[in-house]
């Protein structure tokens, strides 16, 4: 994977309030255009435990239920990742105490109507590689939850990073579709 | 030898291990979730250490 690429130019769109069914406090929305003029939307949602989850999708997929999972086949993933990390940097400067959680969305094979499993999925494996490569250990403590394909960066302003990490897990349990019946 | 090569089929992406049909996918039982965290040490996923990190 190439790491010497420049990120695409990012534009702040708006700060969005949650609807009644949303759990987050607010979302910051950014956009950027790829060289092939494909528009991407990045949503950074801040949750109560001062943690941002960052999600992105191609704007052409905005009406799809699985917009975060659909592949665009533009062969440009590395630069899109680099751009998303540039947004991490912007958020980190605006909210220096914030932690970050990234979840690898399960890929969808529309042709065969199949969906990838949640455990250590393809995106998670790529994000893990990129985060390990780009982000050191001074600012953030790094944790993974492979069962949910999640990578968490706990800001070290939290004296007890493990407590913060566990609070993020509780957030995941509310966000994911679990069957609580025994 | 040639016959063996001819019969060798590469499974399509959709029947790879861990992939499910979308309509058959059910919520996962909470009891199956162990919630085990792993701390990521430097170089666990990427062996190449950069000269400068995006975040220190």
mmCIF file of N, CA, C and O in Angstrom, chain A residues 93-152:
data_model
loop_
_atom_site.group_PDB
_atom_site.id
_atom_site.type_symbol
_atom_site.label_atom_id
_atom_site.label_comp_id
_atom_site.label_asym_id
_atom_site.label_seq_id
_atom_site.Cartn_x
_atom_site.Cartn_y
_atom_site.Cartn_z
ATOM 1 N N UNK A 93 -7.325 18.074 16.303
ATOM 2 C CA UNK A 93 -6.947 19.456 16.644
ATOM 3 C C UNK A 93 -8.143 20.218 17.231
ATOM 4 O O UNK A 93 -7.993 21.013 18.152
ATOM 5 N N UNK A 94 -9.341 19.941 16.700
ATOM 6 C CA UNK A 94 -10.545 20.613 17.215
ATOM 7 C C UNK A 94 -10.974 20.065 18.576
ATOM 8 O O UNK A 94 -11.500 20.795 19.412
ATOM 9 N N UNK A 95 -10.798 18.762 18.748
ATOM 10 C CA UNK A 95 -11.245 18.086 19.985
ATOM 11 C C UNK A 95 -10.066 17.277 20.528
ATOM 12 O O UNK A 95 -10.002 16.051 20.353
ATOM 13 N N UNK A 96 -9.110 17.952 21.174
ATOM 14 C CA UNK A 96 -7.860 17.264 21.547
ATOM 15 C C UNK A 96 -8.020 16.139 22.558
ATOM 16 O O UNK A 96 -7.119 15.313 22.696
ATOM 17 N N UNK A 97 -9.170 16.092 23.256
ATOM 18 C CA UNK A 97 -9.363 15.026 24.251
ATOM 19 C C UNK A 97 -10.081 13.802 23.675
ATOM 20 O O UNK A 97 -10.302 12.822 24.390
ATOM 21 N N UNK A 98 -10.468 13.878 22.415
ATOM 22 C CA UNK A 98 -11.324 12.822 21.862
ATOM 23 C C UNK A 98 -10.554 11.538 21.568
ATOM 24 O O UNK A 98 -9.371 11.562 21.247
ATOM 25 N N UNK A 99 -11.279 10.430 21.716
ATOM 26 C CA UNK A 99 -10.775 9.118 21.289
ATOM 27 C C UNK A 99 -11.479 8.775 19.973
ATOM 28 O O UNK A 99 -12.456 9.441 19.599
ATOM 29 N N UNK A 100 -10.996 7.743 19.293
ATOM 30 C CA UNK A 100 -11.566 7.367 17.995
ATOM 31 C C UNK A 100 -11.842 5.870 17.942
ATOM 32 O O UNK A 100 -11.054 5.078 18.472
ATOM 33 N N UNK A 101 -12.940 5.541 17.296
ATOM 34 C CA UNK A 101 -13.271 4.132 17.086
ATOM 35 C C UNK A 101 -13.551 3.925 15.606
ATOM 36 O O UNK A 101 -14.291 4.697 14.999
ATOM 37 N N UNK A 102 -12.929 2.912 15.049
ATOM 38 C CA UNK A 102 -13.126 2.606 13.635
ATOM 39 C C UNK A 102 -13.623 1.180 13.541
ATOM 40 O O UNK A 102 -13.066 0.294 14.187
ATOM 41 N N UNK A 103 -14.659 0.990 12.776
ATOM 42 C CA UNK A 103 -15.183 -0.360 12.613
ATOM 43 C C UNK A 103 -15.133 -0.743 11.134
ATOM 44 O O UNK A 103 -15.571 0.028 10.286
ATOM 45 N N UNK A 104 -14.599 -1.891 10.863
ATOM 46 C CA UNK A 104 -14.540 -2.356 9.467
ATOM 47 C C UNK A 104 -15.909 -2.855 9.034
ATOM 48 O O UNK A 104 -16.394 -3.863 9.548
ATOM 49 N N UNK A 105 -16.533 -2.131 8.104
ATOM 50 C CA UNK A 105 -17.846 -2.579 7.612
ATOM 51 C C UNK A 105 -17.678 -3.860 6.816
ATOM 52 O O UNK A 105 -16.689 -4.026 6.106
ATOM 53 N N UNK A 106 -18.664 -4.711 6.927
ATOM 54 C CA UNK A 106 -18.618 -5.970 6.188
ATOM 55 C C UNK A 106 -18.840 -5.685 4.709
ATOM 56 O O UNK A 106 -19.791 -4.975 4.350
ATOM 57 N N UNK A 107 -17.995 -6.221 3.858
ATOM 58 C CA UNK A 107 -18.168 -6.014 2.416
ATOM 59 C C UNK A 107 -19.395 -6.768 1.926
ATOM 60 O O UNK A 107 -19.764 -7.806 2.478
ATOM 61 N N UNK A 108 -19.990 -6.235 0.866
ATOM 62 C CA UNK A 108 -21.183 -6.843 0.297
ATOM 63 C C UNK A 108 -20.881 -7.266 -1.135
ATOM 64 O O UNK A 108 -20.323 -6.499 -1.905
ATOM 65 N N UNK A 109 -21.219 -8.510 -1.455
ATOM 66 C CA UNK A 109 -21.103 -8.991 -2.824
ATOM 67 C C UNK A 109 -22.515 -8.948 -3.403
ATOM 68 O O UNK A 109 -23.307 -9.871 -3.216
ATOM 69 N N UNK A 110 -22.829 -7.828 -4.069
ATOM 70 C CA UNK A 110 -24.197 -7.611 -4.556
ATOM 71 C C UNK A 110 -24.587 -8.657 -5.591
ATOM 72 O O UNK A 110 -25.739 -9.085 -5.654
ATOM 73 N N UNK A 111 -23.628 -9.077 -6.378
ATOM 74 C CA UNK A 111 -23.911 -10.026 -7.456
ATOM 75 C C UNK A 111 -24.449 -11.356 -6.912
ATOM 76 O O UNK A 111 -25.357 -11.951 -7.476
ATOM 77 N N UNK A 112 -23.892 -11.824 -5.796
ATOM 78 C CA UNK A 112 -24.312 -13.097 -5.221
ATOM 79 C C UNK A 112 -25.169 -12.922 -3.978
ATOM 80 O O UNK A 112 -25.501 -13.903 -3.311
ATOM 81 N N UNK A 113 -25.508 -11.679 -3.649
ATOM 82 C CA UNK A 113 -26.327 -11.372 -2.479
ATOM 83 C C UNK A 113 -25.733 -11.943 -1.187
ATOM 84 O O UNK A 113 -26.419 -12.540 -0.371
ATOM 85 N N UNK A 114 -24.437 -11.785 -1.049
ATOM 86 C CA UNK A 114 -23.745 -12.311 0.127
ATOM 87 C C UNK A 114 -23.083 -11.171 0.891
ATOM 88 O O UNK A 114 -22.729 -10.143 0.313
ATOM 89 N N UNK A 115 -22.932 -11.395 2.188
ATOM 90 C CA UNK A 115 -22.290 -10.389 3.035
ATOM 91 C C UNK A 115 -21.183 -11.057 3.852
ATOM 92 O O UNK A 115 -21.322 -12.210 4.275
ATOM 93 N N UNK A 116 -20.127 -10.313 4.045
ATOM 94 C CA UNK A 116 -18.966 -10.826 4.773
ATOM 95 C C UNK A 116 -19.286 -10.925 6.271
ATOM 96 O O UNK A 116 -20.109 -10.169 6.778
ATOM 97 N N UNK A 117 -18.624 -11.822 6.974
ATOM 98 C CA UNK A 117 -18.812 -11.943 8.417
ATOM 99 C C UNK A 117 -18.203 -10.768 9.169
ATOM 100 O O UNK A 117 -17.428 -9.996 8.603
ATOM 101 N N UNK A 118 -18.566 -10.651 10.466
ATOM 102 C CA UNK A 118 -18.082 -9.500 11.256
ATOM 103 C C UNK A 118 -16.681 -9.701 11.813
ATOM 104 O O UNK A 118 -15.992 -8.741 12.120
ATOM 105 N N UNK A 119 -16.289 -10.948 11.964
ATOM 106 C CA UNK A 119 -15.017 -11.243 12.632
ATOM 107 C C UNK A 119 -13.827 -10.996 11.699
ATOM 108 O O UNK A 119 -13.733 -11.619 10.641
ATOM 109 N N UNK A 120 -12.943 -10.076 12.089
ATOM 110 C CA UNK A 120 -11.708 -9.781 11.335
ATOM 111 C C UNK A 120 -11.965 -9.646 9.839
ATOM 112 O O UNK A 120 -11.344 -10.347 9.020
ATOM 113 N N UNK A 121 -12.878 -8.779 9.490
ATOM 114 C CA UNK A 121 -13.205 -8.674 8.063
ATOM 115 C C UNK A 121 -12.114 -7.936 7.278
ATOM 116 O O UNK A 121 -11.137 -7.431 7.835
ATOM 117 N N UNK A 122 -12.317 -7.869 5.961
ATOM 118 C CA UNK A 122 -11.286 -7.345 5.056
ATOM 119 C C UNK A 122 -10.913 -5.894 5.382
ATOM 120 O O UNK A 122 -9.738 -5.538 5.456
ATOM 121 N N UNK A 123 -11.927 -5.061 5.595
ATOM 122 C CA UNK A 123 -11.636 -3.652 5.889
ATOM 123 C C UNK A 123 -10.873 -3.511 7.212
ATOM 124 O O UNK A 123 -9.963 -2.714 7.336
ATOM 125 N N UNK A 124 -11.286 -4.296 8.194
ATOM 126 C CA UNK A 124 -10.607 -4.260 9.498
ATOM 127 C C UNK A 124 -9.123 -4.580 9.340
ATOM 128 O O UNK A 124 -8.263 -3.945 9.951
ATOM 129 N N UNK A 125 -8.820 -5.575 8.501
ATOM 130 C CA UNK A 125 -7.418 -5.971 8.314
ATOM 131 C C UNK A 125 -6.621 -4.833 7.672
ATOM 132 O O UNK A 125 -5.476 -4.575 8.034
ATOM 133 N N UNK A 126 -7.256 -4.122 6.749
ATOM 134 C CA UNK A 126 -6.568 -2.988 6.096
ATOM 135 C C UNK A 126 -6.415 -1.835 7.088
ATOM 136 O O UNK A 126 -5.339 -1.252 7.226
ATOM 137 N N UNK A 127 -7.493 -1.499 7.810
ATOM 138 C CA UNK A 127 -7.425 -0.384 8.771
ATOM 139 C C UNK A 127 -6.356 -0.659 9.837
ATOM 140 O O UNK A 127 -5.627 0.246 10.235
ATOM 141 N N UNK A 128 -6.290 -1.902 10.299
ATOM 142 C CA UNK A 128 -5.310 -2.246 11.334
ATOM 143 C C UNK A 128 -3.901 -1.973 10.834
ATOM 144 O O UNK A 128 -3.072 -1.412 11.552
ATOM 145 N N UNK A 129 -3.656 -2.358 9.599
ATOM 146 C CA UNK A 129 -2.330 -2.147 9.005
ATOM 147 C C UNK A 129 -2.026 -0.650 8.908
ATOM 148 O O UNK A 129 -0.960 -0.182 9.313
ATOM 149 N N UNK A 130 -3.003 0.106 8.400
ATOM 150 C CA UNK A 130 -2.788 1.540 8.168
ATOM 151 C C UNK A 130 -2.618 2.286 9.495
ATOM 152 O O UNK A 130 -1.716 3.122 9.637
ATOM 153 N N UNK A 131 -3.458 1.968 10.478
ATOM 154 C CA UNK A 131 -3.385 2.677 11.765
ATOM 155 C C UNK A 131 -2.065 2.363 12.468
ATOM 156 O O UNK A 131 -1.401 3.256 12.987
ATOM 157 N N UNK A 132 -1.681 1.096 12.445
ATOM 158 C CA UNK A 132 -0.413 0.715 13.070
ATOM 159 C C UNK A 132 0.751 1.456 12.404
ATOM 160 O O UNK A 132 1.714 1.850 13.053
ATOM 161 N N UNK A 133 0.599 1.683 11.104
ATOM 162 C CA UNK A 133 1.666 2.341 10.346
ATOM 163 C C UNK A 133 1.697 3.862 10.567
ATOM 164 O O UNK A 133 2.750 4.481 10.588
ATOM 165 N N UNK A 134 0.514 4.474 10.733
ATOM 166 C CA UNK A 134 0.446 5.951 10.741
ATOM 167 C C UNK A 134 0.375 6.589 12.127
ATOM 168 O O UNK A 134 0.664 7.771 12.270
ATOM 169 N N UNK A 135 -0.059 5.837 13.110
ATOM 170 C CA UNK A 135 -0.331 6.456 14.411
ATOM 171 C C UNK A 135 0.530 5.822 15.507
ATOM 172 O O UNK A 135 0.492 4.604 15.709
ATOM 173 N N UNK A 136 1.280 6.684 16.182
ATOM 174 C CA UNK A 136 2.186 6.217 17.240
ATOM 175 C C UNK A 136 1.445 5.932 18.536
ATOM 176 O O UNK A 136 0.202 5.947 18.588
ATOM 177 N N UNK A 137 2.198 5.681 19.602
ATOM 178 C CA UNK A 137 1.587 5.281 20.887
ATOM 179 C C UNK A 137 1.628 6.364 21.946
ATOM 180 O O UNK A 137 1.172 6.143 23.057
ATOM 181 N N UNK A 138 2.168 7.534 21.623
ATOM 182 C CA UNK A 138 2.253 8.594 22.644
ATOM 183 C C UNK A 138 0.903 9.250 22.888
ATOM 184 O O UNK A 138 0.517 9.497 24.015
ATOM 185 N N UNK A 139 0.197 9.556 21.816
ATOM 186 C CA UNK A 139 -1.091 10.255 21.934
ATOM 187 C C UNK A 139 -2.229 9.291 22.238
ATOM 188 O O UNK A 139 -3.140 9.616 23.000
ATOM 189 N N UNK A 140 -2.187 8.124 21.621
ATOM 190 C CA UNK A 140 -3.286 7.172 21.754
ATOM 191 C C UNK A 140 -2.772 5.796 22.183
ATOM 192 O O UNK A 140 -1.698 5.367 21.757
ATOM 193 N N UNK A 141 -3.607 5.127 22.993
ATOM 194 C CA UNK A 141 -3.378 3.702 23.261
ATOM 195 C C UNK A 141 -4.210 2.944 22.231
ATOM 196 O O UNK A 141 -5.349 3.335 21.950
ATOM 197 N N UNK A 142 -3.647 1.919 21.650
ATOM 198 C CA UNK A 142 -4.319 1.184 20.571
ATOM 199 C C UNK A 142 -4.912 -0.126 21.094
ATOM 200 O O UNK A 142 -4.201 -0.903 21.736
ATOM 201 N N UNK A 143 -6.177 -0.360 20.787
ATOM 202 C CA UNK A 143 -6.813 -1.625 21.159
ATOM 203 C C UNK A 143 -7.640 -2.144 19.993
ATOM 204 O O UNK A 143 -8.190 -1.353 19.214
ATOM 205 N N UNK A 144 -7.754 -3.449 19.907
ATOM 206 C CA UNK A 144 -8.625 -4.041 18.886
ATOM 207 C C UNK A 144 -9.639 -4.963 19.543
ATOM 208 O O UNK A 144 -9.385 -5.551 20.598
ATOM 209 N N UNK A 145 -10.762 -5.066 18.875
ATOM 210 C CA UNK A 145 -11.818 -5.992 19.270
ATOM 211 C C UNK A 145 -12.117 -6.814 18.006
ATOM 212 O O UNK A 145 -13.023 -6.473 17.232
ATOM 213 N N UNK A 146 -11.321 -7.863 17.759
ATOM 214 C CA UNK A 146 -11.412 -8.558 16.467
ATOM 215 C C UNK A 146 -12.793 -9.137 16.176
ATOM 216 O O UNK A 146 -13.207 -9.197 15.018
ATOM 217 N N UNK A 147 -13.514 -9.533 17.218
ATOM 218 C CA UNK A 147 -14.846 -10.127 17.007
ATOM 219 C C UNK A 147 -15.777 -9.193 16.261
ATOM 220 O O UNK A 147 -16.686 -9.623 15.560
ATOM 221 N N UNK A 148 -15.603 -7.888 16.480
ATOM 222 C CA UNK A 148 -16.472 -6.906 15.827
ATOM 223 C C UNK A 148 -15.717 -6.141 14.743
ATOM 224 O O UNK A 148 -16.222 -5.166 14.209
ATOM 225 N N UNK A 149 -14.508 -6.566 14.448
ATOM 226 C CA UNK A 149 -13.657 -5.884 13.462
ATOM 227 C C UNK A 149 -13.493 -4.404 13.828
ATOM 228 O O UNK A 149 -13.618 -3.528 12.968
ATOM 229 N N UNK A 150 -13.231 -4.144 15.083
ATOM 230 C CA UNK A 150 -13.127 -2.765 15.563
ATOM 231 C C UNK A 150 -11.715 -2.443 16.031
ATOM 232 O O UNK A 150 -11.059 -3.282 16.649
ATOM 233 N N UNK A 151 -11.313 -1.237 15.733
ATOM 234 C CA UNK A 151 -10.000 -0.733 16.156
ATOM 235 C C UNK A 151 -10.266 0.561 16.921
ATOM 236 O O UNK A 151 -10.950 1.447 16.409
ATOM 237 N N UNK A 152 -9.750 0.653 18.143
ATOM 238 C CA UNK A 152 -10.045 1.804 18.995
ATOM 239 C C UNK A 152 -8.750 2.511 19.378
ATOM 240 O O UNK A 152 -7.766 1.859 19.741
#
